[in-house]
Short mmCIF file of C-alpha atoms and ligand atoms in Angstrom, two decimals:
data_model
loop_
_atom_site.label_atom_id
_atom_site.label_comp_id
_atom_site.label_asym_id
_atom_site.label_seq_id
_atom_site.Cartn_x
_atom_site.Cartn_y
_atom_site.Cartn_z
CA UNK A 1 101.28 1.49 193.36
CA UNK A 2 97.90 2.25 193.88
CA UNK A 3 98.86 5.58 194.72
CA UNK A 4 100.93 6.55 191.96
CA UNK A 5 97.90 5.50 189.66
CA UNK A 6 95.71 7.66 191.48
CA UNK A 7 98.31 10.48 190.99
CA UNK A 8 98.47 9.94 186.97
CA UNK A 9 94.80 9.39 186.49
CA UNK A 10 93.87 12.45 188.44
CA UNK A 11 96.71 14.48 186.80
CA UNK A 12 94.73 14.18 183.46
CA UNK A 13 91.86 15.72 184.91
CA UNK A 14 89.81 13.09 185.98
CA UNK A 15 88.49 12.08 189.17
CA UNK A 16 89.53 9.65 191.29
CA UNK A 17 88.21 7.90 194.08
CA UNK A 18 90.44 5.81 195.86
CA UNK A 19 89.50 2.49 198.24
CA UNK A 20 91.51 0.97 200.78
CA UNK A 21 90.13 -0.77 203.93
CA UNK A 22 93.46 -1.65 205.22
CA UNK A 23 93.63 1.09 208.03
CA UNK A 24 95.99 3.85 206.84
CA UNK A 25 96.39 2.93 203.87
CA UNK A 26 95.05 5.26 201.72
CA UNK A 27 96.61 8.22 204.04
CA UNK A 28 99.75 6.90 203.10
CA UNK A 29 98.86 6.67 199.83
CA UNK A 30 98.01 10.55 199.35
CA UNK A 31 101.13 11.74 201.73
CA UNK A 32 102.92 9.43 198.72
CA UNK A 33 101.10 11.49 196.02
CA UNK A 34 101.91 14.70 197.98
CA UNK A 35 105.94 13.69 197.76
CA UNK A 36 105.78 12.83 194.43
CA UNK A 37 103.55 15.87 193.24
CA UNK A 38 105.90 18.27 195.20
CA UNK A 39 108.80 16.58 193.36
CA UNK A 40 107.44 17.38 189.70
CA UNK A 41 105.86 21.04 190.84
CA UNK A 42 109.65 21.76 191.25
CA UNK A 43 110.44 20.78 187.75
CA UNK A 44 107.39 23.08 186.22
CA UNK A 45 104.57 20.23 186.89
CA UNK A 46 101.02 21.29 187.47
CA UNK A 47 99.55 22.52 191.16
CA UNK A 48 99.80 19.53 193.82
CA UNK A 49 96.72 20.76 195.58
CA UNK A 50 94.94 21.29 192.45
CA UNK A 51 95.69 17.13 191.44
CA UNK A 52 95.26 15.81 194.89
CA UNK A 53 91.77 17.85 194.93
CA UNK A 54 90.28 15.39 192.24
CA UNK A 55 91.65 12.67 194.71
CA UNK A 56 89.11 11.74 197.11
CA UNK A 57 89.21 8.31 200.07
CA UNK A 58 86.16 6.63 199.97
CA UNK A 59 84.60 4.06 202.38
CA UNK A 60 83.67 1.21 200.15
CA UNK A 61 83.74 0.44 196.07
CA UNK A 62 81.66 2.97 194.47
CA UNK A 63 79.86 3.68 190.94
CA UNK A 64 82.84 5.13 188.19
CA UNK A 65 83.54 4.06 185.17
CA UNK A 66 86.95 2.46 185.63
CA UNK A 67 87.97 0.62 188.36
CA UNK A 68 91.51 -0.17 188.66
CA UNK A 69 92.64 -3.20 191.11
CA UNK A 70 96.09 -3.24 192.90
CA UNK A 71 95.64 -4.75 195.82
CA UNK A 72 98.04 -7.60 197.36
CA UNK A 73 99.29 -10.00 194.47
CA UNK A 74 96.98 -12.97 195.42
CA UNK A 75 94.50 -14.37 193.40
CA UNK A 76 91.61 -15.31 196.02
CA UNK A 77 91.51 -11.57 197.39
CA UNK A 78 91.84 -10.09 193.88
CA UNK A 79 88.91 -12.38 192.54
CA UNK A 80 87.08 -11.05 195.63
CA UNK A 81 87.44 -7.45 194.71
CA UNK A 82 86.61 -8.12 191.15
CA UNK A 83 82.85 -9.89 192.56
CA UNK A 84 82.37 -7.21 194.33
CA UNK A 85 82.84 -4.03 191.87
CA UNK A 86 80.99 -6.24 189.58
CA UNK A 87 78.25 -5.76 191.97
CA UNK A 88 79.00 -2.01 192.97
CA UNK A 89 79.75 -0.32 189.68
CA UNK A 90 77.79 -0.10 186.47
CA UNK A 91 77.19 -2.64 184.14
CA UNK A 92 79.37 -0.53 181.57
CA UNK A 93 81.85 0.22 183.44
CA UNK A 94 85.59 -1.49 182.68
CA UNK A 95 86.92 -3.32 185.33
CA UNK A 96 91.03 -3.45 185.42
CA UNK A 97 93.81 -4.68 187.27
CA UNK A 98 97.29 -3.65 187.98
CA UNK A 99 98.01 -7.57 188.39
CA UNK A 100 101.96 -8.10 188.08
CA UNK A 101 101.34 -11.75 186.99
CA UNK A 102 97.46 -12.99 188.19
CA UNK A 103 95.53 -14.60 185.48
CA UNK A 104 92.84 -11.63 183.84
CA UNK A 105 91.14 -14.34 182.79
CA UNK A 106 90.62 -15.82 186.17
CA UNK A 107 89.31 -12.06 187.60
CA UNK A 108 86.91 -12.15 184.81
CA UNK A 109 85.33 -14.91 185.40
CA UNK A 110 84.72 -14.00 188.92
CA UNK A 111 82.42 -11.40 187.31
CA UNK A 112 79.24 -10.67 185.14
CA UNK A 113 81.17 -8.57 182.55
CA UNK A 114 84.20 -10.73 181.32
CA UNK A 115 84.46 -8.57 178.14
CA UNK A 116 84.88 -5.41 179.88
CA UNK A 117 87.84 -6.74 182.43
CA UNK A 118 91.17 -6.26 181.60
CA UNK A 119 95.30 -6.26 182.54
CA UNK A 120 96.75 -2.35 183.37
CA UNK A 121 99.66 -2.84 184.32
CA UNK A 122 102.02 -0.07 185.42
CA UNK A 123 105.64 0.15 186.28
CA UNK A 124 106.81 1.61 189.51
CA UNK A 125 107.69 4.61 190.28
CA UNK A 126 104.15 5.07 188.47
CA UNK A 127 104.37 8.94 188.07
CA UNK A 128 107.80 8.04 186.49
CA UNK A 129 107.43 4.88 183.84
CA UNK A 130 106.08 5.41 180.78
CA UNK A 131 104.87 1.62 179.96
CA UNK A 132 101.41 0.30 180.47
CA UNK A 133 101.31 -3.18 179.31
CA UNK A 134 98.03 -3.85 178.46
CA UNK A 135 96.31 -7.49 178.71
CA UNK A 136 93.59 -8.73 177.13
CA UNK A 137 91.86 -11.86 178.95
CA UNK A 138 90.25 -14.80 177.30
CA UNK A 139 87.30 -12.72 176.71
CA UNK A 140 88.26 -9.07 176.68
CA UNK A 141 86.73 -7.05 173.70
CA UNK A 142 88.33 -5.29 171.13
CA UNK A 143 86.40 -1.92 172.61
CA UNK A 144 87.97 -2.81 175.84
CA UNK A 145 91.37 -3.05 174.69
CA UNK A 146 90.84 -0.02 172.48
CA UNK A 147 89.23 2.01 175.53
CA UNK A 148 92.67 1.21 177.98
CA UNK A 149 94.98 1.58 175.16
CA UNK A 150 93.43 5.12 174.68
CA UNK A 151 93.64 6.06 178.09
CA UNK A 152 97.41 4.70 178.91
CA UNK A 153 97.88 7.70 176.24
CA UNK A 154 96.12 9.92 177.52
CA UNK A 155 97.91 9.50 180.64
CA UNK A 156 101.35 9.98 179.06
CA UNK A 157 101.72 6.28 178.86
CA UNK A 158 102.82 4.41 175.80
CA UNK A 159 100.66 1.20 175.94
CA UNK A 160 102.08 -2.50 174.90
CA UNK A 161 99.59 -5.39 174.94
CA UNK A 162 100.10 -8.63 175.84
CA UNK A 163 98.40 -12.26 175.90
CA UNK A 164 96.87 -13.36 179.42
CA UNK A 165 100.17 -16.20 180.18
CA UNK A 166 101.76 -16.38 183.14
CA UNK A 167 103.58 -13.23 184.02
CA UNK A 168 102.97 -11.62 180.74
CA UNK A 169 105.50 -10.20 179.03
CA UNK A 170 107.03 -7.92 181.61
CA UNK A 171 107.31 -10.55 184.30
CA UNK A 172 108.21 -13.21 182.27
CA UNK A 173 111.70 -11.31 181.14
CA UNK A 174 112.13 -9.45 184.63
CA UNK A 175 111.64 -11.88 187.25
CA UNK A 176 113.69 -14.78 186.34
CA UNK A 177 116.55 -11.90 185.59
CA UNK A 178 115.68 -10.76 189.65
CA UNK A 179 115.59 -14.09 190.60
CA UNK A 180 119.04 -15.24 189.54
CA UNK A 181 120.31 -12.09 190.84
CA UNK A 182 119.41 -13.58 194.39
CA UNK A 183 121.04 -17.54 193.26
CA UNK A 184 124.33 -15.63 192.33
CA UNK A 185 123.83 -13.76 195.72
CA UNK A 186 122.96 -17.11 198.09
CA UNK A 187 126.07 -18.96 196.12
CA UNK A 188 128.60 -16.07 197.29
CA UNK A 189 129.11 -15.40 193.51
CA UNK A 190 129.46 -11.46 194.66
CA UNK A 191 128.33 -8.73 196.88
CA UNK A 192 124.52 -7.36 196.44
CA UNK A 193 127.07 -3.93 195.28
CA UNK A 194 128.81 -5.55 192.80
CA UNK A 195 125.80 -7.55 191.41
CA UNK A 196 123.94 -4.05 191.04
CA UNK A 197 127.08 -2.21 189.57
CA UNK A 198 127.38 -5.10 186.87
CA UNK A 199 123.72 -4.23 185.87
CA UNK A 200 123.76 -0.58 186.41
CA UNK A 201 127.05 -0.39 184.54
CA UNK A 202 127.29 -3.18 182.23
CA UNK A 203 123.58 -3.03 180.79
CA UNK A 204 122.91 0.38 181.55
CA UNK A 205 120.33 -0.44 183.49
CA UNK A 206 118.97 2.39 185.67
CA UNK A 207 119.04 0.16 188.66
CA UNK A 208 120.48 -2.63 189.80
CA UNK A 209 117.95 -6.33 189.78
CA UNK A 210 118.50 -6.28 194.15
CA UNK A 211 118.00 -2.80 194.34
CA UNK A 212 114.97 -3.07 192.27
CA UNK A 213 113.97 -6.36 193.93
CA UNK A 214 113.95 -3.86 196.99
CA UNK A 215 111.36 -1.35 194.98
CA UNK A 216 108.89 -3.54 194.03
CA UNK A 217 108.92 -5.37 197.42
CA UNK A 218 110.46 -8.82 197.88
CA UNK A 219 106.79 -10.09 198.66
CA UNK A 220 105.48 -9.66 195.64
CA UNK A 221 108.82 -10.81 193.89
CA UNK A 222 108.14 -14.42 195.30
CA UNK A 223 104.19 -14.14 194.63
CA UNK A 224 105.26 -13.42 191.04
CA UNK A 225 107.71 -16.37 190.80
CA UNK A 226 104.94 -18.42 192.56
CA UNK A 227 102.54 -17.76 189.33
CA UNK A 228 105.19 -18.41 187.05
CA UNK A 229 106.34 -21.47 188.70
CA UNK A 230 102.98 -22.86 188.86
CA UNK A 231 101.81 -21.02 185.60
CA UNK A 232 104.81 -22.42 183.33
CA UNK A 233 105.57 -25.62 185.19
CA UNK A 234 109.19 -25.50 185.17
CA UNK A 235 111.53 -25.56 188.23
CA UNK A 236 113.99 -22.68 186.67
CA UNK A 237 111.01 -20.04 187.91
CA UNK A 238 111.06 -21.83 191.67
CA UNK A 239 111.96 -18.77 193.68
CA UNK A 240 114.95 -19.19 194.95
CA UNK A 241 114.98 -19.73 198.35
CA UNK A 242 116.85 -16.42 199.74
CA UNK A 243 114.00 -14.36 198.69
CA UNK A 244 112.16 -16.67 200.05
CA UNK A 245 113.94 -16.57 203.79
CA UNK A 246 113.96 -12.57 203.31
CA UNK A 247 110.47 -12.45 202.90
CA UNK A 248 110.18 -14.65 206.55
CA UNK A 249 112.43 -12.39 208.15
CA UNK A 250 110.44 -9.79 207.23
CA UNK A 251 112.84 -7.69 205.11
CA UNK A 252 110.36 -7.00 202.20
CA UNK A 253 112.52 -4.24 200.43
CA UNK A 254 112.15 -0.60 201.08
CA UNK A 255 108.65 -0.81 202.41
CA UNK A 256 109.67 -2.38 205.41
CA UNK A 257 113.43 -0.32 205.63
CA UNK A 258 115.21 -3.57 205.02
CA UNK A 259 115.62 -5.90 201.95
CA UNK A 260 119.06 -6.42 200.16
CA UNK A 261 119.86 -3.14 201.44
CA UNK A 262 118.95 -0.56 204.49
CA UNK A 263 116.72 2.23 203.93
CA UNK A 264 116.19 5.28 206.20
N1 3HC B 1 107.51 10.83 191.61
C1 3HC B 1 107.88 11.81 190.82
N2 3HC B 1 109.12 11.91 190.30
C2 3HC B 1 110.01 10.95 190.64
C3 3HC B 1 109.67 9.87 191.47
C4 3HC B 1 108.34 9.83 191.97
N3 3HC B 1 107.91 8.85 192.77
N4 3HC B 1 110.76 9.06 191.60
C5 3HC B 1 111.74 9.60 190.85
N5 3HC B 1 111.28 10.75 190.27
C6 3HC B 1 111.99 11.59 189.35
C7 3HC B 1 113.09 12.40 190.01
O1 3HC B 1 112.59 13.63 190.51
C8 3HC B 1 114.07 12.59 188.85
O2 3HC B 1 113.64 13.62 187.98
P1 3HC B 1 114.71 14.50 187.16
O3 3HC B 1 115.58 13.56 186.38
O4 3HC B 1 113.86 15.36 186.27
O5 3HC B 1 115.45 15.26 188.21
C9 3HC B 1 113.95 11.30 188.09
O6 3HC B 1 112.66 10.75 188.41
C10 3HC B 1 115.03 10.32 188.48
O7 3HC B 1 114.99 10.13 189.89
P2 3HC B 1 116.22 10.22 190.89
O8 3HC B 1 117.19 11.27 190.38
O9 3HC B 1 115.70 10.33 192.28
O10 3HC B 1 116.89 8.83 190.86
P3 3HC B 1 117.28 7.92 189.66
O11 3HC B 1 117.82 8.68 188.51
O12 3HC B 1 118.09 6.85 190.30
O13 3HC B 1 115.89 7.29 189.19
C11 3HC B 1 114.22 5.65 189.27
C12 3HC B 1 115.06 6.60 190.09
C13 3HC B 1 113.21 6.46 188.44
C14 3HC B 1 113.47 4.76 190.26
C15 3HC B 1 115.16 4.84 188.32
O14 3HC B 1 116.18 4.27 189.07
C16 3HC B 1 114.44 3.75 187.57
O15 3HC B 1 113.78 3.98 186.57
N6 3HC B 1 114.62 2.51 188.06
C17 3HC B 1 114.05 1.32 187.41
C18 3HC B 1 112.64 1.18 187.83
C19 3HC B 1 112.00 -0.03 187.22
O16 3HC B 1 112.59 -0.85 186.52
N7 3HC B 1 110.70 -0.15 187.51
C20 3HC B 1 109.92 -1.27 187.04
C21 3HC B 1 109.72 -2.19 188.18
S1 3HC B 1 108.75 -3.57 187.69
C22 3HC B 1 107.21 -3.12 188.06
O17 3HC B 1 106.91 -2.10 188.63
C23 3HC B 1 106.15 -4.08 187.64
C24 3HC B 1 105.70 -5.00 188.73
O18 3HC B 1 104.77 -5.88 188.16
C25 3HC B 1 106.76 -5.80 189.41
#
């Protein structure tokens, strides 16, 4: 996702610097842009090269005035990033994460600046989605709020805020929906097909909860269930154990080629 908020920001003119120390990552990240920048140039979009110009790979965090986290869905290396662009960018600067369901709160107190962190959280396919739901930590200012609100428009994006609880709003609704997709699956209720064509065509969803299990990446899908299983204290958010075994065999959705379905 990373990637595809890169793309937006730098597509309203700004510049972007984007950090990854995993190796390759951020190369895959711009060939990503590159597909997706080639795929709106054909419907009358802007320039690619002119977009992925104001994109630039850096080596470590560096001084902007936004930073905006999405790293791996798991608190102790998010809280790590946060203490260390509290330390590397300026004391103004706002400090926000694409968290899918990690506590703001929690990242804010891991830095100097709790009023200027803050929940941006946007919907994959990035370049696509027009929601940014927007959440406000224990401490986050009204100036804050008002400054990401703001952008998310500025990006095309129609912001929504939301209270810092467990999943938010987004997660709250679409997870447990994803979730029992996978119970009906594990007790032979139907095919992953006919599960998806009874969303796709009786709720007019664009895509079906496996299939889009599949997009977000079945990893993340089970970190999200873990905060709201732990967040909410219920056993209806346990994840249910499928996902679960998927995730140990490896088959994390389309990032890995193999989730619910094969991808080539
Ligand atoms: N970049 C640019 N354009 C893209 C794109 C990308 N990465 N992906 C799709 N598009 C464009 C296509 O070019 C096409 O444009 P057109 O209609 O003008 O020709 C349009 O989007 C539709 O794409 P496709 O024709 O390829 O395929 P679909 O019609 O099946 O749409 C989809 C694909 C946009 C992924 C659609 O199925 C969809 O919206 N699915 C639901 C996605 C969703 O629910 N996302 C939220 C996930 S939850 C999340 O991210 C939060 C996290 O916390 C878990």
């Amino acid at each position: 996702m990373g990637g595809g908020i890169a793309q937006v920001v730098a597509g309203s003119g700004r510049r972007v610097s984007l950090y990854d120390p995993y190796p390759g990552a951020t190369d895959r990240g711009l060939a990503a842009m590159r597909k997706s920048l080639a795929r709106l140039a054909e419907k009358g979009g802007g320039d690619p090269d002119e977009v992925l110009g104001r994109v630039g790979p850096v080596e470590d965090l560096v001084a902007a005035d936004l930073m905006i986290e999405a790293v791996v869905e798991d608190a102790s290396v998010k809280e790590d990033v946060f203490r260390r662009a509290d330390a590397a960018l300026p004391a103004e600067a706002i400090l926000a994460s694409n968290t899918s369901s990690i506590p703001i709160t929690s990242l804010a107190a891991a830095t100097s600046r709790p009023d200027r962190v803050i929940g941006m959280h946007f919907f994959n396919p990035v370049p696509v989605l027009k929601l940014v739901e927007v959440i406000r930590g224990l401490e986050t200012s009204d100036e804050t709020a008002a400054a990401i609100a703001g952008l998310a428009g500025e990006l095309g994006k129609t912001p929504a805020e939301a209270r810092d609880f467990p999943g938010f709003v987004s997660n709250r609704i679409l997870m447990p929906f994803i979730n029992e997709a996978v119970w009906a699956l594990m007790e032979g209720v139907a095919e992953p097909e006919a599960i998806d064509t009874i969303a796709t065509l009786g709720f007019a969803h664009p895509m079906g909860p496996l299939a889009l299990a599949d997009l977000i990446g079945l990893d993340t899908c089970v970190a999200i269930m873990e905060v709201l299983h732990a967040g909410l204290g219920s056993d209806r958010y346990a994840p249910c154990p499928l996902l679960r075994q998927y995730v140990q065999a490896g088959r994390l959705g389309r990032k890995s080629g193999r989730g619910f379905y094969e991808y080539r």
